[in-house]
Tab-separated table of C-alpha atoms and ligand atoms in Angstrom:
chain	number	residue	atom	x	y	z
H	1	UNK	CA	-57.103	10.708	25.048
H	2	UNK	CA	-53.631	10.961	24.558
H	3	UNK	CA	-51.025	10.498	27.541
H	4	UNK	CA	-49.442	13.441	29.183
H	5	UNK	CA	-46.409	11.761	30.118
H	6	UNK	CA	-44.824	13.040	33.305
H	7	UNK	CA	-42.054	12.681	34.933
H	8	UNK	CA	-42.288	11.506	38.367
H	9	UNK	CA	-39.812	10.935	40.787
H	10	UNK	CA	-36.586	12.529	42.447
H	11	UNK	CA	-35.133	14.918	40.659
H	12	UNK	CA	-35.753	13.915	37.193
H	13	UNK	CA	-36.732	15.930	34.251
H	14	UNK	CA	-36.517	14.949	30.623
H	15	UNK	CA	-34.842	17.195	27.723
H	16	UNK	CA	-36.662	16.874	24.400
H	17	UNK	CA	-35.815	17.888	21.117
H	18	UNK	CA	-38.432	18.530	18.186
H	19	UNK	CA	-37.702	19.669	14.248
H	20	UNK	CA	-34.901	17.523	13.188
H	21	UNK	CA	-31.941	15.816	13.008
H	22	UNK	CA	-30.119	18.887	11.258
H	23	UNK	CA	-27.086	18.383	10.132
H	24	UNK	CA	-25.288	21.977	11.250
H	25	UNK	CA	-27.056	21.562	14.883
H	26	UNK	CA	-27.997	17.768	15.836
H	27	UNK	CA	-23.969	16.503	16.109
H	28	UNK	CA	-23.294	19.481	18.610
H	29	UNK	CA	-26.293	18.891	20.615
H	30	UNK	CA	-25.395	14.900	20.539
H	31	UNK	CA	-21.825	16.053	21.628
H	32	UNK	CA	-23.455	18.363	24.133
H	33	UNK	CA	-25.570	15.559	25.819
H	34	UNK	CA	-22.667	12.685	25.619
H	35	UNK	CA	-20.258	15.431	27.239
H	36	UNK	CA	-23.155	16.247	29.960
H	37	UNK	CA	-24.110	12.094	30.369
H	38	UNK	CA	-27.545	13.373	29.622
H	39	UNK	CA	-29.954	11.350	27.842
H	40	UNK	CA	-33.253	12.865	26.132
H	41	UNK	CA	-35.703	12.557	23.631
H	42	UNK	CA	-35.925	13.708	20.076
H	43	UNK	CA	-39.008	14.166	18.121
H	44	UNK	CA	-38.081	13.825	14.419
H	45	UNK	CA	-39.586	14.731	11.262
H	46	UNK	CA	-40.155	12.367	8.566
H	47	UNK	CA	-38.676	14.824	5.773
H	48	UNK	CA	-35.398	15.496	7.743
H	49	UNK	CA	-35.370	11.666	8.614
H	50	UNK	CA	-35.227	10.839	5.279
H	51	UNK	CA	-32.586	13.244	4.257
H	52	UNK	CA	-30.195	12.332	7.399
H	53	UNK	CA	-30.406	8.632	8.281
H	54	UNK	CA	-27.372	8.620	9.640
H	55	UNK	CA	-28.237	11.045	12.289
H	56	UNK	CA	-31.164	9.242	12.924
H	57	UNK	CA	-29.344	6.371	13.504
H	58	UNK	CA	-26.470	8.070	15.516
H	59	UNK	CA	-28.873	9.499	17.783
H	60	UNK	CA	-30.734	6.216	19.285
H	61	UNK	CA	-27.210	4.536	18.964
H	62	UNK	CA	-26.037	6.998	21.577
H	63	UNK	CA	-28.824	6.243	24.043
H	64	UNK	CA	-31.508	8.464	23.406
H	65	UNK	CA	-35.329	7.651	21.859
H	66	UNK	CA	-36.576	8.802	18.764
H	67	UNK	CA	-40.144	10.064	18.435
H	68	UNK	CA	-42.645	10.900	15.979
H	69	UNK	CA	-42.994	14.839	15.290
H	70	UNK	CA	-45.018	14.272	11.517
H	71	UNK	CA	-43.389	14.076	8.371
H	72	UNK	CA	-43.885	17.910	7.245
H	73	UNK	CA	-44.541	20.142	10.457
H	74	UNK	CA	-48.361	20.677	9.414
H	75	UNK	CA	-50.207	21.258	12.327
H	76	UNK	CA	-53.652	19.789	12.058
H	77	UNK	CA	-56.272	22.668	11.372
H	78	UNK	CA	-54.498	23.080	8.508
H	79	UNK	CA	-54.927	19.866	7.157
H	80	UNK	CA	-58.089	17.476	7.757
H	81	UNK	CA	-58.389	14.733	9.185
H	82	UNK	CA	-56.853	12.185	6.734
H	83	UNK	CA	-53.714	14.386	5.712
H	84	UNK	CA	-52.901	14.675	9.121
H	85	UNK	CA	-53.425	11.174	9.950
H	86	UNK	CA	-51.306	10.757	6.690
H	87	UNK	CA	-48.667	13.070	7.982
H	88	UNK	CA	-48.186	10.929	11.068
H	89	UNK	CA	-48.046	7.881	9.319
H	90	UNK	CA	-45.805	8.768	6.344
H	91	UNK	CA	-43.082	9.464	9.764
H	92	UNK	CA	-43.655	6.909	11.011
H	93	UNK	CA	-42.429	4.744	8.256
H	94	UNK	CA	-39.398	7.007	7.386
H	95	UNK	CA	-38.205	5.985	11.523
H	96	UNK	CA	-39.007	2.204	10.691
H	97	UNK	CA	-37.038	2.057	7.036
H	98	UNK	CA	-34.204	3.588	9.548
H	99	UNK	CA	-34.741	2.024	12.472
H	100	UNK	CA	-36.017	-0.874	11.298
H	101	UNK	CA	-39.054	0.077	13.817
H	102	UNK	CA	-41.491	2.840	14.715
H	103	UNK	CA	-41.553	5.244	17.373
H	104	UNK	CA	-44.587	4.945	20.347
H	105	UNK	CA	-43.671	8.460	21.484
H	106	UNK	CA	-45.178	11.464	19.443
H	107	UNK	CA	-45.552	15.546	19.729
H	108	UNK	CA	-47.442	17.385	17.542
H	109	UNK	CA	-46.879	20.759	15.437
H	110	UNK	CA	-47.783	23.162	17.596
H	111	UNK	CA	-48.459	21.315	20.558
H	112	UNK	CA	-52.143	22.430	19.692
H	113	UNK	CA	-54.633	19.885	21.539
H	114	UNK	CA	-57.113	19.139	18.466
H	115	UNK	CA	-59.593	16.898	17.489
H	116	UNK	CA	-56.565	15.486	15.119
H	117	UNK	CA	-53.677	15.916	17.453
H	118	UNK	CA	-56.177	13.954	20.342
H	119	UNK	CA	-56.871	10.900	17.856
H	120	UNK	CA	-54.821	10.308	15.066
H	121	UNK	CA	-52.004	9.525	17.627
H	122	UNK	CA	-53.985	7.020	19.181
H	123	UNK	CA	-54.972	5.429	15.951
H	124	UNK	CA	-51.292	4.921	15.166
H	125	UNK	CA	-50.561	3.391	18.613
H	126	UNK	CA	-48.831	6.982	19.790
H	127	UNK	CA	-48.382	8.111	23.180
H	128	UNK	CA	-48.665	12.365	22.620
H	129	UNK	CA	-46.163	13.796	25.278
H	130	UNK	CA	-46.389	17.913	25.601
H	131	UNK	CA	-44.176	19.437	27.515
H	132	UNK	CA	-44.025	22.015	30.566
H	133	UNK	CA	-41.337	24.786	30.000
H	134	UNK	CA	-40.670	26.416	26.617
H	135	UNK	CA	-38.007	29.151	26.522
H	136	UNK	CA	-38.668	29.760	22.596
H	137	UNK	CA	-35.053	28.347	22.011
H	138	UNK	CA	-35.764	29.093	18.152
H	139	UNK	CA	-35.872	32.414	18.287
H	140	UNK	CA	-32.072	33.028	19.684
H	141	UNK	CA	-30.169	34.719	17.449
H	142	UNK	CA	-26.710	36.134	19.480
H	143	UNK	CA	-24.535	34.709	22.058
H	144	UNK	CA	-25.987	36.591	24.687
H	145	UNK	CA	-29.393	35.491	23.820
H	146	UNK	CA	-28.270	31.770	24.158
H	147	UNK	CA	-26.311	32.457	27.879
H	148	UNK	CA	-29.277	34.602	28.848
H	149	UNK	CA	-31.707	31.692	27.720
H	150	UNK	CA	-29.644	29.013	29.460
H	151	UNK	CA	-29.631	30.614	32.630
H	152	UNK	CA	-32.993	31.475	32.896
H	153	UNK	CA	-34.385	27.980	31.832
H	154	UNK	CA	-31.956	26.456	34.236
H	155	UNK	CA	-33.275	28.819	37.116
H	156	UNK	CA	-36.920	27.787	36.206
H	157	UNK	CA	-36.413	24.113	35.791
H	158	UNK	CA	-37.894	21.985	38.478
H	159	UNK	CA	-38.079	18.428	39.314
H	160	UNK	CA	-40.916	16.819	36.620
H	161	UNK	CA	-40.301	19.150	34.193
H	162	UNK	CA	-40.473	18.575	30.550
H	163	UNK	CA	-37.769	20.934	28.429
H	164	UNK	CA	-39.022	21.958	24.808
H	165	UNK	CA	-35.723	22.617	23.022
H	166	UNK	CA	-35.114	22.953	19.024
H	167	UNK	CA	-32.049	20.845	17.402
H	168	UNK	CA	-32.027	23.282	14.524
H	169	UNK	CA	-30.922	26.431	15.809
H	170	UNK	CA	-27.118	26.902	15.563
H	171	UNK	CA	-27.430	28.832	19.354
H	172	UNK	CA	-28.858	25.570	20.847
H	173	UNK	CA	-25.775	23.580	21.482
H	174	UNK	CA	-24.047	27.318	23.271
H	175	UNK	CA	-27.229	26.914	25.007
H	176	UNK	CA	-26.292	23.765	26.256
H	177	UNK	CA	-22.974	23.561	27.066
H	178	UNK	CA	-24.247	26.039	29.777
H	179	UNK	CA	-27.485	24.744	31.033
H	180	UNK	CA	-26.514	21.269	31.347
H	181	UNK	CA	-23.659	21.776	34.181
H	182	UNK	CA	-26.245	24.015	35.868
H	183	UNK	CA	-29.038	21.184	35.767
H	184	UNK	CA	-26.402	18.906	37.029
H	185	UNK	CA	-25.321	20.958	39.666
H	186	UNK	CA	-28.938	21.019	40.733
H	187	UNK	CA	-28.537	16.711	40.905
H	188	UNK	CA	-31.540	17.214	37.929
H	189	UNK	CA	-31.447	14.466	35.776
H	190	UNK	CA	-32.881	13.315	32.617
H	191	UNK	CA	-31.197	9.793	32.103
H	192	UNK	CA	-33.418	8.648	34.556
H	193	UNK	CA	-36.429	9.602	32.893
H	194	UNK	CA	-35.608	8.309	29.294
H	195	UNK	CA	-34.711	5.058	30.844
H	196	UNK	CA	-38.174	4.887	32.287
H	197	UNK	CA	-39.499	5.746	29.038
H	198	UNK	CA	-37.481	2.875	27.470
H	199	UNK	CA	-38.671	0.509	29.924
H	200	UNK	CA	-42.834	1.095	28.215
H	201	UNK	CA	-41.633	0.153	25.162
H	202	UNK	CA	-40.055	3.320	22.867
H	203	UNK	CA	-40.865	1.701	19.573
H	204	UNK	CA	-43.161	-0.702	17.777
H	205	UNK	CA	-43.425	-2.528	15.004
B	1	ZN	ZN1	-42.008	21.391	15.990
């Protein structure tokens, strides 16, 4: 089975970030998180990895863990078995030419619970982590949306949760800027929980 990792004590929560790095979103939402002393972590794909190294890079160098999210966004069920297993894989390796390692943390397309999505993390020595709210950040489109989406998600948030955000919608970093001084406010923290992360070994070999 793959792990459900949760978030357990105090006041913590963890933000995650699936779909990139993207180069017209991922700075601002690094800026975002550095202004905010927030930590999280960011499930990359392969295909964007390989286009923006440097982000890649940039990203764990400013404290924050990179995870597997497949190297084309194909959720299994539309690939078999082996292509998905593939899939994984083939990210896998674009982290470690980066990174010079491989991430143990992985979400897949969809978050669909599959046969694939079930084993083919475990075969690659991947922890799957899900996730517990999901505003659809990827659908914003106007200001407004982003405020409205900000304040609602920091209203729901409670301690444990797991945020599903997207680093490549240009609303995500307005987004932030306002739902991160609200978490704070609320003492909710998600330094805490990537350093727990990083203490169960974040990458392999
Ligand atoms: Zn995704």
């Amino acid at each position: 089975m793959g792990i459900q990792e949760r978030v357990r004590s105090g006041r913590e929560i963890l933000l995650t970030f699936d779909d990139g790095p993207d180069p017209s979103v991922t700075p601002a939402v690094l800026e975002a998180l550095r202004e905010a002393k927030a930590r999280a972590v960011f499930f990359v794909l392969g295909k964007q990895v390989e286009k923006y190294p440097d982000l890649v890079r940039r990203t764990q160098d400013e404290g924050h863990i990179i995870g597997n999210h497949t190297y084309t966004h194909t959720a299994y069920g539309r690939f078999t078995l082996f292509e998905y297993l593939e899939d994984v894989k083939r990210c896998q390796e674009a982290v470690a030419k980066v990174l010079g390692r491989s991430p143990t943390y992985f979400r897949p397309p969809e978050g669909r619970l599959t046969v694939g999505s079930l084993s083919v993390p475990l075969l690659c020595g991947l922890h799957t982590m899900y996730w517990s709210l999901d505003p659809r950040d990827f659908s914003l489109e106007t200001s407004e949306q982003a405020n409205l989406c900000a304040d609602q998600l920091a209203a729901q948030t409670r301690p444990g949760d797991i945020l599903l955000l997207h680093d490549v919608n240009p609303a995500l970093p307005r987004v932030l800027a306002r739902l991160l001084p609200q978490l704070r406010e609320r003492g909710m923290d998600s330094s805490e929980s990537v350093k727990r992360l990083e203490s169960r070994t974040p990458y392999q070999k």
